[in-house]
Coordinates of C-alpha atoms and ligand atoms in Angstrom, one line a residue:
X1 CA -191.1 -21.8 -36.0
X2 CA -189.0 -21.2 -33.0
X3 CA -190.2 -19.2 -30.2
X4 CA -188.0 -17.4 -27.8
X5 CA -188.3 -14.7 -25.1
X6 CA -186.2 -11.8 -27.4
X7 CA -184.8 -12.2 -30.8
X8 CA -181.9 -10.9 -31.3
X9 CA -180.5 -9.3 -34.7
X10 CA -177.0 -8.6 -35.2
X11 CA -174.2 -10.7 -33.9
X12 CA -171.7 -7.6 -33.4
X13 CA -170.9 -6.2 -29.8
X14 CA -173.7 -4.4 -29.0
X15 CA -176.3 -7.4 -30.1
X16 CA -174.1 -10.0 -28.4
X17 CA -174.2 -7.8 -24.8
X18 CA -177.4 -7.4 -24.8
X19 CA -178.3 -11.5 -25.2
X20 CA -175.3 -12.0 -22.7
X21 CA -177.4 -9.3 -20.1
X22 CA -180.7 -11.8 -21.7
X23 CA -179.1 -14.8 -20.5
X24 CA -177.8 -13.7 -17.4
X25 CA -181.3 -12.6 -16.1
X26 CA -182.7 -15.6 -17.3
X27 CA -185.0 -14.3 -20.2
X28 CA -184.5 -16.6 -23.4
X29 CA -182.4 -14.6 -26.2
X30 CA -181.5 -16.2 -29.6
X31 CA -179.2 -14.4 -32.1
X32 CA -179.3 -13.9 -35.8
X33 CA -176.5 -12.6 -38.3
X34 CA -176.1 -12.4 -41.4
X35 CA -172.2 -13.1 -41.5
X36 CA -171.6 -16.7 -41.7
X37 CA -168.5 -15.9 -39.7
X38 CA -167.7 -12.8 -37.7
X39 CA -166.2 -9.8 -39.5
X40 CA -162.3 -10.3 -39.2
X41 CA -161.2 -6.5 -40.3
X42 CA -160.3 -4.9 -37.5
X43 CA -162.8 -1.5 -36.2
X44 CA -162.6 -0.2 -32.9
X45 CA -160.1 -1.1 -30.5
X46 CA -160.5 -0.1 -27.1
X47 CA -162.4 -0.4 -23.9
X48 CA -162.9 2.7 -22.1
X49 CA -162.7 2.9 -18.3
X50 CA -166.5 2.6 -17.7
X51 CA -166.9 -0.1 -20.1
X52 CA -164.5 -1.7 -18.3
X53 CA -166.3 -1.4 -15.4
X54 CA -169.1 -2.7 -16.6
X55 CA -167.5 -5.9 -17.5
X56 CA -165.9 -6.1 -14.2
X57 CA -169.5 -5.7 -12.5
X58 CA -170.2 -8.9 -14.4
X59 CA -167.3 -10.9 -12.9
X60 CA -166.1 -10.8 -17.2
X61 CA -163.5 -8.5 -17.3
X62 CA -160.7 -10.5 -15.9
X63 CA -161.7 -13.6 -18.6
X64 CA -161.7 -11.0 -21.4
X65 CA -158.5 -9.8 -20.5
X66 CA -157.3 -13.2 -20.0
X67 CA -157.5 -14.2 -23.6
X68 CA -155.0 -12.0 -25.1
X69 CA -151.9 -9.6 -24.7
X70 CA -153.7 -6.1 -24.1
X71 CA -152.0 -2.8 -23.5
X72 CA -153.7 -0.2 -21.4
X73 CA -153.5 3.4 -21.4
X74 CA -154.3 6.0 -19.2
X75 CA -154.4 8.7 -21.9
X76 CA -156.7 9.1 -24.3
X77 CA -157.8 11.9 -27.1
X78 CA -159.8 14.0 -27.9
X79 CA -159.5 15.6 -32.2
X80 CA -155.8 14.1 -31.3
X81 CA -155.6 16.0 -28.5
X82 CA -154.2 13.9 -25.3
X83 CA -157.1 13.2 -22.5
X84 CA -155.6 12.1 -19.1
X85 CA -158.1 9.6 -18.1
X86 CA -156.8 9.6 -14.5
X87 CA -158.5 12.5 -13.1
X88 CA -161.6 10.4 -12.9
X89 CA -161.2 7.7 -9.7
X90 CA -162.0 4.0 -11.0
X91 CA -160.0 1.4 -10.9
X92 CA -159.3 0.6 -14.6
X93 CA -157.6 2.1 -17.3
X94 CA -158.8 1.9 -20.6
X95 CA -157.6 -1.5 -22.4
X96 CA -156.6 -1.8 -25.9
X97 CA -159.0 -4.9 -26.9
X98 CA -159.8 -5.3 -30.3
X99 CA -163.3 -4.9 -31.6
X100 CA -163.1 -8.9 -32.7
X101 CA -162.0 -9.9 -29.5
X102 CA -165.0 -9.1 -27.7
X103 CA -166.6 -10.3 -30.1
X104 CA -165.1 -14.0 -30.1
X105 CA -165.2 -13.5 -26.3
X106 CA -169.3 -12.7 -25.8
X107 CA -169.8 -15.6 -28.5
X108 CA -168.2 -18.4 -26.7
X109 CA -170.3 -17.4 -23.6
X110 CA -173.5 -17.1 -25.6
X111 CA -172.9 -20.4 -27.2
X112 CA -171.6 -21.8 -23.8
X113 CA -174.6 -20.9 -22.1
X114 CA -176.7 -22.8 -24.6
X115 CA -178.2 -19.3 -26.5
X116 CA -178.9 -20.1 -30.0
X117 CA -176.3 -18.2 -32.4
X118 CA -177.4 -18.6 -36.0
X119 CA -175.1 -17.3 -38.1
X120 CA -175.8 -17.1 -41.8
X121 CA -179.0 -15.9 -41.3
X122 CA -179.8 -12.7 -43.3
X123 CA -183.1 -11.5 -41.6
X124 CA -185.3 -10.2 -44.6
X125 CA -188.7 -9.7 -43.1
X126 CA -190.6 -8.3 -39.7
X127 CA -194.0 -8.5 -38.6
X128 CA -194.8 -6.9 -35.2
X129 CA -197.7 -7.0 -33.5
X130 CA -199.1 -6.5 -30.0
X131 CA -197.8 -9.3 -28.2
X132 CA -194.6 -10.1 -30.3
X133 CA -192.6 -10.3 -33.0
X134 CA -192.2 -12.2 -36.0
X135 CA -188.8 -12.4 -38.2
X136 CA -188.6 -14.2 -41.7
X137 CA -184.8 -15.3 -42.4
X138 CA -182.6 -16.4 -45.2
X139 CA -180.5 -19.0 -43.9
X140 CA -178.2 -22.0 -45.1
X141 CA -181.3 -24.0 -45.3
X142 CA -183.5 -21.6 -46.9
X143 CA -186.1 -19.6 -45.3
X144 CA -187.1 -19.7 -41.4
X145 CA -189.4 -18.1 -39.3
X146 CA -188.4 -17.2 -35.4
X147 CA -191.2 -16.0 -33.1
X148 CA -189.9 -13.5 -30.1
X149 CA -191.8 -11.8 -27.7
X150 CA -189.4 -8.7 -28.1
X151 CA -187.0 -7.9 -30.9
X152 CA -183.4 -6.0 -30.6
X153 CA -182.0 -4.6 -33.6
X154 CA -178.6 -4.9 -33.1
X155 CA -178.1 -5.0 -36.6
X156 CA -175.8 -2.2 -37.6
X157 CA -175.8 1.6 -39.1
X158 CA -177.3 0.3 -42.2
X159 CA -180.0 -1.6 -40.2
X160 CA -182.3 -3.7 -42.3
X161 CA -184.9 -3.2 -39.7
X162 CA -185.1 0.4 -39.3
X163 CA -185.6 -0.1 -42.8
X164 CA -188.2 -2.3 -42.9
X165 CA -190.3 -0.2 -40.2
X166 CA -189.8 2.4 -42.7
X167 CA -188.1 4.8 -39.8
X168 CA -186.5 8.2 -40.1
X169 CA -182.3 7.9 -39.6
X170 CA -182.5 11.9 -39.0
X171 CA -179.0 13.1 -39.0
X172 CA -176.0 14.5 -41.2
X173 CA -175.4 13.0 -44.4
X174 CA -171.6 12.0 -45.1
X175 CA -169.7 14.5 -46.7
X176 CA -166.2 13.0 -46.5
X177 CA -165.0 9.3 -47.0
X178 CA -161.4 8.0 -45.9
X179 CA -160.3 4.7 -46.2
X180 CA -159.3 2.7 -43.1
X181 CA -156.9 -0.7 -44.4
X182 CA -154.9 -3.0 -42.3
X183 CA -151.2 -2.6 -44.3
X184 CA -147.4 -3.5 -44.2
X185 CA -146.2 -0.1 -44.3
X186 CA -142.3 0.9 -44.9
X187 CA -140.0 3.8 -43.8
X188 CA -142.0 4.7 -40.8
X189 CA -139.2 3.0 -38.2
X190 CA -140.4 1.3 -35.0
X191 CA -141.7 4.2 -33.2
X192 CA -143.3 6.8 -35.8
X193 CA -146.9 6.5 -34.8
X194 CA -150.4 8.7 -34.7
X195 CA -151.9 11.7 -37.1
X196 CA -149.7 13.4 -39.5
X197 CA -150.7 15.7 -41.9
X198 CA -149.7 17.6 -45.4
X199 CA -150.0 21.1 -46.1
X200 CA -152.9 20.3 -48.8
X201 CA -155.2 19.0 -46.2
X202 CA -154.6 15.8 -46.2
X203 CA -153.9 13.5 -43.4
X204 CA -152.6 9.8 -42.1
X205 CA -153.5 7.6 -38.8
X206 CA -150.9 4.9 -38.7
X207 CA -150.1 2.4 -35.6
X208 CA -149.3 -0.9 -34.8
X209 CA -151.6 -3.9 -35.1
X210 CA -150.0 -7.4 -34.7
X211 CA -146.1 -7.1 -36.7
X212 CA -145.7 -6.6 -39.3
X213 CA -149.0 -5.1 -39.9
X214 CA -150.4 -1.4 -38.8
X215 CA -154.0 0.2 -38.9
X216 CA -153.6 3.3 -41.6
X217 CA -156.7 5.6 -42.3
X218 CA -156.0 8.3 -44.5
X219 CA -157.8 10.9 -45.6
X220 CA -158.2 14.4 -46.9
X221 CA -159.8 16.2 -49.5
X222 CA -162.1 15.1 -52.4
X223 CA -165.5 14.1 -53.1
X224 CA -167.2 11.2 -50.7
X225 CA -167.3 7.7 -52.1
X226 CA -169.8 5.2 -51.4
X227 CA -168.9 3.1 -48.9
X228 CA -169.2 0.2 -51.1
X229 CA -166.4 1.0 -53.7
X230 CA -163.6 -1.5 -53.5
X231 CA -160.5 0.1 -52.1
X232 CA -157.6 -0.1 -54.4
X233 CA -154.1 0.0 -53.7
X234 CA -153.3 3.0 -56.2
X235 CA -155.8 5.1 -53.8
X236 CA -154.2 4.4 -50.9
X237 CA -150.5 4.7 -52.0
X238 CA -152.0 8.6 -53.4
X239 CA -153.0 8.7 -49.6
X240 CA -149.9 7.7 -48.6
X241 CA -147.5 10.2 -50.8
X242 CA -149.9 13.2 -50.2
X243 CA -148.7 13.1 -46.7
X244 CA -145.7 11.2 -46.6
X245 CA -144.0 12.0 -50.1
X246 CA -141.7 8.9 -51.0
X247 CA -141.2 8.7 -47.1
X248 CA -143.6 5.2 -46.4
X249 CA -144.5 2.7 -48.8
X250 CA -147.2 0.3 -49.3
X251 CA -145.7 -2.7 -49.4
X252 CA -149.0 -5.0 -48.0
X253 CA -152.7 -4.8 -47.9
X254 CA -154.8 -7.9 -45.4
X255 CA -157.9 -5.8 -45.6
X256 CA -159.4 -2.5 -46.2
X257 CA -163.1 -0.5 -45.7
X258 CA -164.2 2.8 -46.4
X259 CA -165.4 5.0 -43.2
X260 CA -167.5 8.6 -43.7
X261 CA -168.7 11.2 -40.9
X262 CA -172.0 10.3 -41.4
X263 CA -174.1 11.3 -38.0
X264 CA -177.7 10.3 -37.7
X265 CA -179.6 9.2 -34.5
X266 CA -183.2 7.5 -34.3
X267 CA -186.0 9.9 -32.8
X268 CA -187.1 7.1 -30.9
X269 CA -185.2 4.2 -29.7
X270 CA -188.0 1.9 -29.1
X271 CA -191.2 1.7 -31.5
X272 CA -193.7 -1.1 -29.6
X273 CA -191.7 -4.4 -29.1
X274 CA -188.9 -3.1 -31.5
X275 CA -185.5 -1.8 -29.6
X276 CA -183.0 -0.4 -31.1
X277 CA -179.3 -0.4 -29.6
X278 CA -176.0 0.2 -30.8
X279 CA -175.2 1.4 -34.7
X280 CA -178.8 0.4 -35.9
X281 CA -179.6 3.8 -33.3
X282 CA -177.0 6.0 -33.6
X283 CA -174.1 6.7 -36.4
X284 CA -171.0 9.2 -36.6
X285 CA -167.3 9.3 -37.0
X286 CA -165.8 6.1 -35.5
X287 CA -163.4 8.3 -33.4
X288 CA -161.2 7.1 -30.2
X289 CA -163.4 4.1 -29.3
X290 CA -166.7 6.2 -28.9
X291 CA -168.7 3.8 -31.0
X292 CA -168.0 0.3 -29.8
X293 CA -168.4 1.8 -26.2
X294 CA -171.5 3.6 -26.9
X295 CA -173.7 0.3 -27.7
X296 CA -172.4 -1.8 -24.7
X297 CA -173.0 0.7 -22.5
X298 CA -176.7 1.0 -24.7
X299 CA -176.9 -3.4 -23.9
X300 CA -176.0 -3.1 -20.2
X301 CA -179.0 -0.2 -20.1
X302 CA -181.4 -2.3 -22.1
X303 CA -180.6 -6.0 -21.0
X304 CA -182.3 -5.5 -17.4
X305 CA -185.2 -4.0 -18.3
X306 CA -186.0 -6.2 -20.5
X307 CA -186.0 -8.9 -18.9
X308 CA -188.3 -7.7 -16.5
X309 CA -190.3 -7.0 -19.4
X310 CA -190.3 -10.2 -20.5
X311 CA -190.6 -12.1 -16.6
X312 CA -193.6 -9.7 -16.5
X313 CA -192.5 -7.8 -13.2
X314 CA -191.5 -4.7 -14.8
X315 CA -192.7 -1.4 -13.4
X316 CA -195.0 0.6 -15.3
X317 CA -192.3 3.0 -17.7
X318 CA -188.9 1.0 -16.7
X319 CA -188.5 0.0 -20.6
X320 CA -189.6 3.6 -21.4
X321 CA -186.2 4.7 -19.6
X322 CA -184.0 2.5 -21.9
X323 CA -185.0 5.6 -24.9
X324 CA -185.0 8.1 -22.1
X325 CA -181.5 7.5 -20.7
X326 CA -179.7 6.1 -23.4
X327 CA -181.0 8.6 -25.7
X328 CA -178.9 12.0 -25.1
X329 CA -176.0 9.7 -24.2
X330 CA -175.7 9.1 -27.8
X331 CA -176.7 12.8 -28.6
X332 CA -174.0 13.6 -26.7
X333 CA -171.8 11.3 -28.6
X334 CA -172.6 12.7 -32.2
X335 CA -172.0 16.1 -30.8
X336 CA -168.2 14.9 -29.3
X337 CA -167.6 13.1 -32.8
X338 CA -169.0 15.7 -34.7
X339 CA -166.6 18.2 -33.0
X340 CA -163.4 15.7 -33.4
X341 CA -163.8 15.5 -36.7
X342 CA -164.7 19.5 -37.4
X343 CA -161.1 19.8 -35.5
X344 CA -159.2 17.4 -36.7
X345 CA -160.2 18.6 -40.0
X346 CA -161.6 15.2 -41.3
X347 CA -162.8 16.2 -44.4
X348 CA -159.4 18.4 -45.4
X349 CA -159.8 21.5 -45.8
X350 CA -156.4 22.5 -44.8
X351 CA -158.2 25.7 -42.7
X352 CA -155.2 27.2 -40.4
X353 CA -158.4 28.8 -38.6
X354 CA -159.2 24.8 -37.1
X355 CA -155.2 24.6 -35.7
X356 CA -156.4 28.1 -34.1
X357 CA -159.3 26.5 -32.5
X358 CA -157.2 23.2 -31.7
X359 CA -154.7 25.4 -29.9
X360 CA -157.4 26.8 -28.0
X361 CA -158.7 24.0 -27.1
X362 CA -155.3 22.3 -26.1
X363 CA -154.7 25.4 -23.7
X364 CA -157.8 24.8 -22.4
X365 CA -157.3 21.1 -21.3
X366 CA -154.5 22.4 -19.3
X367 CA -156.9 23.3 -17.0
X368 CA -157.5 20.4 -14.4
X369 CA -161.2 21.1 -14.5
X370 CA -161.7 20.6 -18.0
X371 CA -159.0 18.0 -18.7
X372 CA -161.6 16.3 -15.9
X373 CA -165.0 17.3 -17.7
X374 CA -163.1 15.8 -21.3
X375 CA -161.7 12.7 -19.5
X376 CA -165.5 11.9 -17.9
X377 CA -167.1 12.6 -21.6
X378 CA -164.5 9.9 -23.6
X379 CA -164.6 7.6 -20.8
X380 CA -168.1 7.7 -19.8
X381 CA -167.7 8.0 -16.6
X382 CA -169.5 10.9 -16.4
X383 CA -172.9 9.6 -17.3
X384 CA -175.4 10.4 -15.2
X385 CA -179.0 9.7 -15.6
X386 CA -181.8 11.5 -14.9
X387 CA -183.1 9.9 -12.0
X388 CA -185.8 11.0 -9.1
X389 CA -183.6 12.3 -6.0
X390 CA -180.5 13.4 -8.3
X391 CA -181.4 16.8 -7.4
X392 CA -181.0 15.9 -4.0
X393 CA -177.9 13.7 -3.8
X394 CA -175.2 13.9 -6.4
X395 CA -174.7 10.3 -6.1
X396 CA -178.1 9.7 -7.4
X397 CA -178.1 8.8 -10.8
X398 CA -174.3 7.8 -11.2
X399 CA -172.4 4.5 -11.2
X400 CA -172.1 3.0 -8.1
X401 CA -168.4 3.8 -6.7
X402 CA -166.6 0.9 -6.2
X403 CA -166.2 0.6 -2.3
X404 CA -163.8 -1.6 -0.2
X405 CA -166.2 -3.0 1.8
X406 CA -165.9 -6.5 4.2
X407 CA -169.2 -9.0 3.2
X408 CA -169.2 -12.1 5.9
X409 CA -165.6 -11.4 6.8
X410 CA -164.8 -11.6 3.3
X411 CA -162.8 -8.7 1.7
X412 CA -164.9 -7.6 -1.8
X413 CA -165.4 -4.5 -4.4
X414 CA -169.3 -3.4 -3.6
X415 CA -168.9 -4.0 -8.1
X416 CA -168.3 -8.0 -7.4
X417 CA -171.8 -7.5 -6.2
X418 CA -173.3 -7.3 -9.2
X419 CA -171.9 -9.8 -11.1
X420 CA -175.9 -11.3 -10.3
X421 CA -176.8 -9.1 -12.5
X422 CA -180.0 -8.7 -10.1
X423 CA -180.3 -5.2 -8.4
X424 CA -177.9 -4.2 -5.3
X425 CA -179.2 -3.3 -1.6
X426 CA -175.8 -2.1 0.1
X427 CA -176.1 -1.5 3.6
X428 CA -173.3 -0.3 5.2
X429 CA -175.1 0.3 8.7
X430 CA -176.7 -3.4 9.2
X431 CA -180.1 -1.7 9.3
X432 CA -183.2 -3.5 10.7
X433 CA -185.3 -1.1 8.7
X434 CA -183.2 -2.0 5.5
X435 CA -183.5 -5.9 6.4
X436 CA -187.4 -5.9 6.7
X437 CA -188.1 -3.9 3.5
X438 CA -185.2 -5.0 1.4
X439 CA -187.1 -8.9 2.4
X440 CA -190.0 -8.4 0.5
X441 CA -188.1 -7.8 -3.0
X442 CA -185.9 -10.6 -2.2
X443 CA -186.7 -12.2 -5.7
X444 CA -184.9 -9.5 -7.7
X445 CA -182.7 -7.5 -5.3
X446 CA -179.7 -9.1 -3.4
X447 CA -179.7 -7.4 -0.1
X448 CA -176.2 -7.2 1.1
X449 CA -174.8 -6.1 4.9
X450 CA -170.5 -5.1 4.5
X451 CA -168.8 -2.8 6.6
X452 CA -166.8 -0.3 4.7
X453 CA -163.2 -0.2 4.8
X454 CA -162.3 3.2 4.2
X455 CA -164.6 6.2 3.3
X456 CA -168.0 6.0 1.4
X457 CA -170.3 8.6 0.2
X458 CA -174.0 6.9 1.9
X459 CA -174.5 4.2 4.5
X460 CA -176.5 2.5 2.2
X461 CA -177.6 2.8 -1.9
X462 CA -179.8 1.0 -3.9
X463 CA -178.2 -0.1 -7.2
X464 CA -179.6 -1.2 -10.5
X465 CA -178.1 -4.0 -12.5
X466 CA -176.3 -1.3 -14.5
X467 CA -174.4 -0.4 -11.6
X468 CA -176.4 2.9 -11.9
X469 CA -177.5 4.7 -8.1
X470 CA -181.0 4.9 -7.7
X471 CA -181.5 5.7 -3.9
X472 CA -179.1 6.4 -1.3
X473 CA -179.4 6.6 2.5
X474 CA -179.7 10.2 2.3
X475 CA -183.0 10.1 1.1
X476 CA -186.6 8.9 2.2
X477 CA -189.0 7.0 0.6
X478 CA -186.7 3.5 0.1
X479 CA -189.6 1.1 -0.5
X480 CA -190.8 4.0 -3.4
X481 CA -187.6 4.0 -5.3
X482 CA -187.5 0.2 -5.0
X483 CA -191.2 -0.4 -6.4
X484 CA -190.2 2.6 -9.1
X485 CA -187.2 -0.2 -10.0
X486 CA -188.0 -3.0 -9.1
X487 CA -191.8 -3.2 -9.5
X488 CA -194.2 -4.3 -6.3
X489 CA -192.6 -6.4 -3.4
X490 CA -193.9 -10.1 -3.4
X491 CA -195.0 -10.9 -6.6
X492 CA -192.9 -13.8 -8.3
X493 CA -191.9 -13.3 -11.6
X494 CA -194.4 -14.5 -14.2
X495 CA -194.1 -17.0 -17.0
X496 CA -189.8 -17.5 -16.3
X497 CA -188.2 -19.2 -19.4
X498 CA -185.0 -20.5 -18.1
X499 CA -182.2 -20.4 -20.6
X500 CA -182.2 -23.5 -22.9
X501 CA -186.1 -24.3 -22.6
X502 CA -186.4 -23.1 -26.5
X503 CA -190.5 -23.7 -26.9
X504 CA -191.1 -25.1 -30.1
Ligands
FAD601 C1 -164.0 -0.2 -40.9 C2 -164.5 0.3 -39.6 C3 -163.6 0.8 -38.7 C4 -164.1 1.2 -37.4 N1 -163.3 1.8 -36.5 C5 -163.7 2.2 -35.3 C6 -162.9 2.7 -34.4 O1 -161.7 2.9 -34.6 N2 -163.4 3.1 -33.2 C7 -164.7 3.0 -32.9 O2 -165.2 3.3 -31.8 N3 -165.5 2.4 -33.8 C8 -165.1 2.0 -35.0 N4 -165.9 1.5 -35.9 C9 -167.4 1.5 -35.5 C10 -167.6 0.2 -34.7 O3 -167.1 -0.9 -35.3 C11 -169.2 0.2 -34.5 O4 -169.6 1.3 -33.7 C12 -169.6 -1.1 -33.8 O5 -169.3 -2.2 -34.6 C13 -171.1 -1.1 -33.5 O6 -171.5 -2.3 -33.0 P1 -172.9 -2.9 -33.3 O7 -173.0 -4.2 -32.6 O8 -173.9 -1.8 -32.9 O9 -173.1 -3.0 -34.8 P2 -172.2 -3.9 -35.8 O10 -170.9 -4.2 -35.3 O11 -172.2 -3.2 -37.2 O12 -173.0 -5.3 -35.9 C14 -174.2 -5.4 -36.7 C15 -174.3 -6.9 -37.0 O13 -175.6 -7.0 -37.6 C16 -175.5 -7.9 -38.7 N5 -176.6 -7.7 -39.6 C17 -176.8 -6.6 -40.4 N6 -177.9 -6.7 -41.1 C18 -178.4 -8.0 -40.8 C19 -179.6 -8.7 -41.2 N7 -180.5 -8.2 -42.1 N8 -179.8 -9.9 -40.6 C20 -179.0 -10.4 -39.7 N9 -177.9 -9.8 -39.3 C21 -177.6 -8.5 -39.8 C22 -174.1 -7.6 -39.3 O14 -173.6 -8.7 -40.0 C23 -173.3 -7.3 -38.1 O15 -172.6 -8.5 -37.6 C24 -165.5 1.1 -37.1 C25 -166.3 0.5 -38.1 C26 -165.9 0.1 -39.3 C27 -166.8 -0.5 -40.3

C-alpha cells in the first residue's frame, strides 16, 4: 500500500489544481482516474478573468497560454445576453482555452514535478477513519490499496464517493436534456455563429472549434433522456431542421454527449478527512464557462489549507473555511445558471413571456451599474469572502489588486508575489513594526518591502495564497489576523513530506 499526504480522486481540472496547489506547498498529493487517457470531447472552453488571475498569481498563466493559439474576449454573456467584462479593473481578459488544454497543461506539471498520476484506476472503495483515509482501486494490474492522510473527491457530478459515503446531492433533478456534439456542419457560411432559435421552442448553439469542425448544442422541447443514451445522428439532424429547416446540414460527427440542467449542491463540503471540490460538490447547466471556473477557483481555496493541514500548522478552523467560503460561491453559481437557463428557455417552451423578461433584463444591463454587478458575477471577480475586518475595509476579503509596485529596484505586479504560493506581507511603507512581526512567521509568509508606483488602496495588506485580502494597514491587530491565517509565529511545520518522498 502506498501512503501519501492527500489522495487525490479525479484527474479533471478541478482535481488536477488542487494536487498542483499540493505540490506547490510541499504536501505529498497522488492522483487517481478512472480514464486511461483524458476525456478528448471538448466541455468548457474558457478562462474567466479571475481564473486567469489566479494562474497568473502562480507564475502559470503565461506557460498555459504559451501552448496554443487562444482568442480572448472581453465580452461575455449572460442567458446570451452580452456582459462587458471591462468594467471590472484586472489585467486579463477572459481566454478562450479549452477544457482539455488545461487539462494536458496541469498534467505535464503534476507528472513533471514527480506527483504520481495513475490513470486507469477506477476507485471502487473508501474507508475513512480518524487519522486518514483508505482507497481500494481497480487498476491495470488489478486491485490496489493507497493510504492518504486526506482525501479530495475531485471525481465528478456523478461522484463515486459521495456515493460511497452515502451523502445527500440535494438539488433539482433534470428536466431537460440537449445534446452537445462536435460536427462538420454545412450552409452556415464563415461567420453565422451563437443561439438561434425556432418558433416551436427549439433552439441551436453553433461555433467554431478547430476547421472544419464546430461545437453545436441543440435543444428544445421533449422529454429528458438519460445521459447515457447514445446520441444518434437522426436526433441531431431533427435538432438541426427544427431550427434551421433544410438551411445547415450534418455532414460530420467526431463526438457527441448529452448535457441536462440538473442543479444539486452538497450540504457540506467537507465530511471528516473527505473534501469535496469541483462537480463531485456542485452540479448545474454548463453555461458560459461557470463550471470549469467554479472548481479551480474551489482548488486554489482548498490547496493552501490543506496543506497546512497536512504540515500540521494549521489554525484551529482554517479547513473549516474551505466549506464556509466556497460554499455560497457555488450557491451563487446554481442560482446564475439556474436563471440562464429559465431565460434562455433551455427546456423549450417557446414562452414569449421569457423574451419579455429577457428584454428586461437587456435594458437593464444598459445600466453601467449593473452591466458591472453581472460582469463581477460571470467573471468572479466579485467574490468576496466573509472575512474578520470586511466590515471595516472594503478591501478586506477581496483579491488582492494587482499593484505596480518596485521590489529591490526591480519593477514587479504585487500578483508575481505569489507565485510562492506561501502567504503575502506587502509593505508599502518599509515599516519597522511590520519587519519585527512579519519575522516571526517567516516560515510561511514572504514578507516583502516595494514602493508603489502609482496609487494603492493600503500601505500594507496581508494576503493569503489565494490572493485573497485578509488585513490591511487600516486595521489593528496584524499579529491576530496573521495567527487567525497563518497559525502561531515560530513553530516549524511538523512532519514536511517533500514532494517525491512517496513512504512505502
Ligand atoms: C459534454 C459536456 C460539455 C460541457 N460544456 C461545458 C461548458 O461549455 N462550459 C462549462 O463551464 N462547463 C461545461 N461542462 C462542465 C465542465 O466540463 C465541468 O464543470 C468540469 O469538467 C468539472 O471539472 P471537475 O474536475 O470538477 O470534474 P470532471 O471534469 O468531471 O472530472 C472528474 C474526473 O473524475 C474521474 N472519476 C470519476 N469517477 C472516478 C472513480 N470512481 N475513480 C477514479 N476517477 C474517477 C473522471 O474520469 C474524471 O476524469 C461540460 C461538461 C460536459 C460533460
Amino acid at each position: 500500500m502506498t501512503a501519501v499526504d492527500v489522495i487525490v480522486v479525479g484527474a479533471g481540472p478541478t482535481g488536477l489544481m488542487t494536487a498542483a496547489e499540493l505540490m506547490l506547498a510541499e504536501a505529498y498529493p497522488m492522483v487517481l482516474d478512472a480514464l486511461p487517457e483524458r476525456n478528448p470531447m471538448s466541455r468548457a472552453g474558457v478562462i474567466h478573468c479571475r481564473t486567469a488571475e489566479l494562474f497568473d498569481q502562480r507564475g502559470m498563466l503565461e506557460s498555459l497560454l504559451a501552448t496554443g493559439d487562444f482568442p480572448t474576449t472581453e465580452i461575455g454573456h449572460f442567458a446570451g445576453l452580452p456582459v462587458d467584462f471591462q468594467s471590472w479593473p484586472t489585467r486579463h481578459p477572459a481566454y478562450n482555452v479549452p477544457q482539455g488544454k488545461i487539462e494536458e497543461f496541469l498534467e505535464a506539471r503534476l507528472v513533471g514535478g514527480g506527483v504520481p498520476m495513475l490513470r486507469g484506476h477506477q476507485v471502487v472503495d473508501m474507508v475513512a477513519e480518524a487519522d486518514g483515509v483508505t482507497v481500494t482501486a481497480n487498476g491495470p494490474d488489478g486491485i490496489v490499496r493507497h493510504r492518504g492522510r486526506y482525501l479530495v473527491a475531485a471525481d465528478g457530478g456523478r461522484s463515486t464517493i459521495r456515493k460511497i459515503m452515502g451523502l445527500d446531492f440535494p438539488g433539482r433533478k433534470g428536466t431537460s436534456t440537449s445534446v452537445t456534439a462536435e460536427a462538420v456542419l454545412s450552409g452556415l457560411g464563415s461567420t453565422r455563429q451563437g443561439l438561434e432559435r425556432s418558433s416551436g421552442g427549439h433552439w441551436a448553439i453553433q461555433f467554431p472549434l478547430e476547421a472544419p469542425v464546430r461545437r453545436l448544442v441543440v435543444g428544445g422541447p421533449g422529454p429528458a433522456v438519460p445521459r447515457e443514451a447514445e446520441v444518434t445522428t437522426d436526433e441531431l439532424r431533427a435538432g438541426l431542421r427544427a431550427v434551421y429547416g433544410d438551411q445547415v446540414e450534418l455532414v460530420g460527427l467526431r463526438r457527441a454527449a448529452r448535457i441536462d440542467n440538473s442543479a444539486r449542491q452538497l450540504t457540506t463540503y467537507q465530511r471528516g478527512r473527505v473534501l469535496f471540490v469541483g462537480d463531485a460538490a456542485h452540479i448545474h447547466l454548463p453555461l458560459a464557462g461557470q463550471g470549469v471556473n467554479l472548481g479551480l477557483g474551489d482548488a486554489f481555496n482548498l490547496g493552501w489549507k490543506l496543506a497546512a493541514a497536512v504540515h500540521g500548522w494549521a489554525p484551529d478552523q482554517l479547513l473549516d473555511t474551505y466549506h464556509t467560503e466556497r460554499h455560497p460561491v457555488g450557491a451563487r453559481v446554481l442560482a446564475n445558471t439556474q436563471t440562464q437557463g429559465l431565460l434562455m428557455d433551455w427546456v423549450g417552451t417557446g414562452d414569449p413571456d421569457l423574451s419579455a423578461a429577457r428584454g428586461i433584463l437587456e435594458e437593464l444591463l444598459r445600466r453601467p451599474e449593473a452591466m458591472r454587478w453581472m460582469a463581477g458575477m460571470m467573471t468572479g471577480l466579485d467574490i468576496r469572502y466573509d472575512i474578520a475586518g470586511a466590515s471595516e475595509d472594503p478591501l478586506v476579503g477581496m483579491r488582492m489588486p494587482d499593484l505596480d509596485v518596485t521590489v529591490a529596484g526591480e519593477p514587479r505586479r504585487s500578483h508575481s508575489l505569489l507565485h510562492t504560493g506561501r502567504g503575502l506581507l506587502l509593505d508599502l511603507t518599509r515599516s519597522d513594526h511590520l519587519a519585527a512581526a512579519a519575522g516571526a512567521w517567516a516560515a510561511r509568509v514572504d514578507h516583502v518591502q516595494a514602493e508603489p508606483r502609482g496609487d494603492v488602496p493600503a500601505t500594507a495588506m496581508l494576503v493569503r495564497p489565494d490572493g485573497h485580502v485578509c488585513w490591511t494597514s487600516g486595521l489593528p491587530e496584524m499579529e491576530k489576523a496573521l495567527t487567525s491565517w497563518f497559525g502561531a509565529p515560530n513553530r516549524s511545520p511538523a512532519d514536511p513530506s517533500p514532494v517525491g518522498s512517496a513512504r512505502e
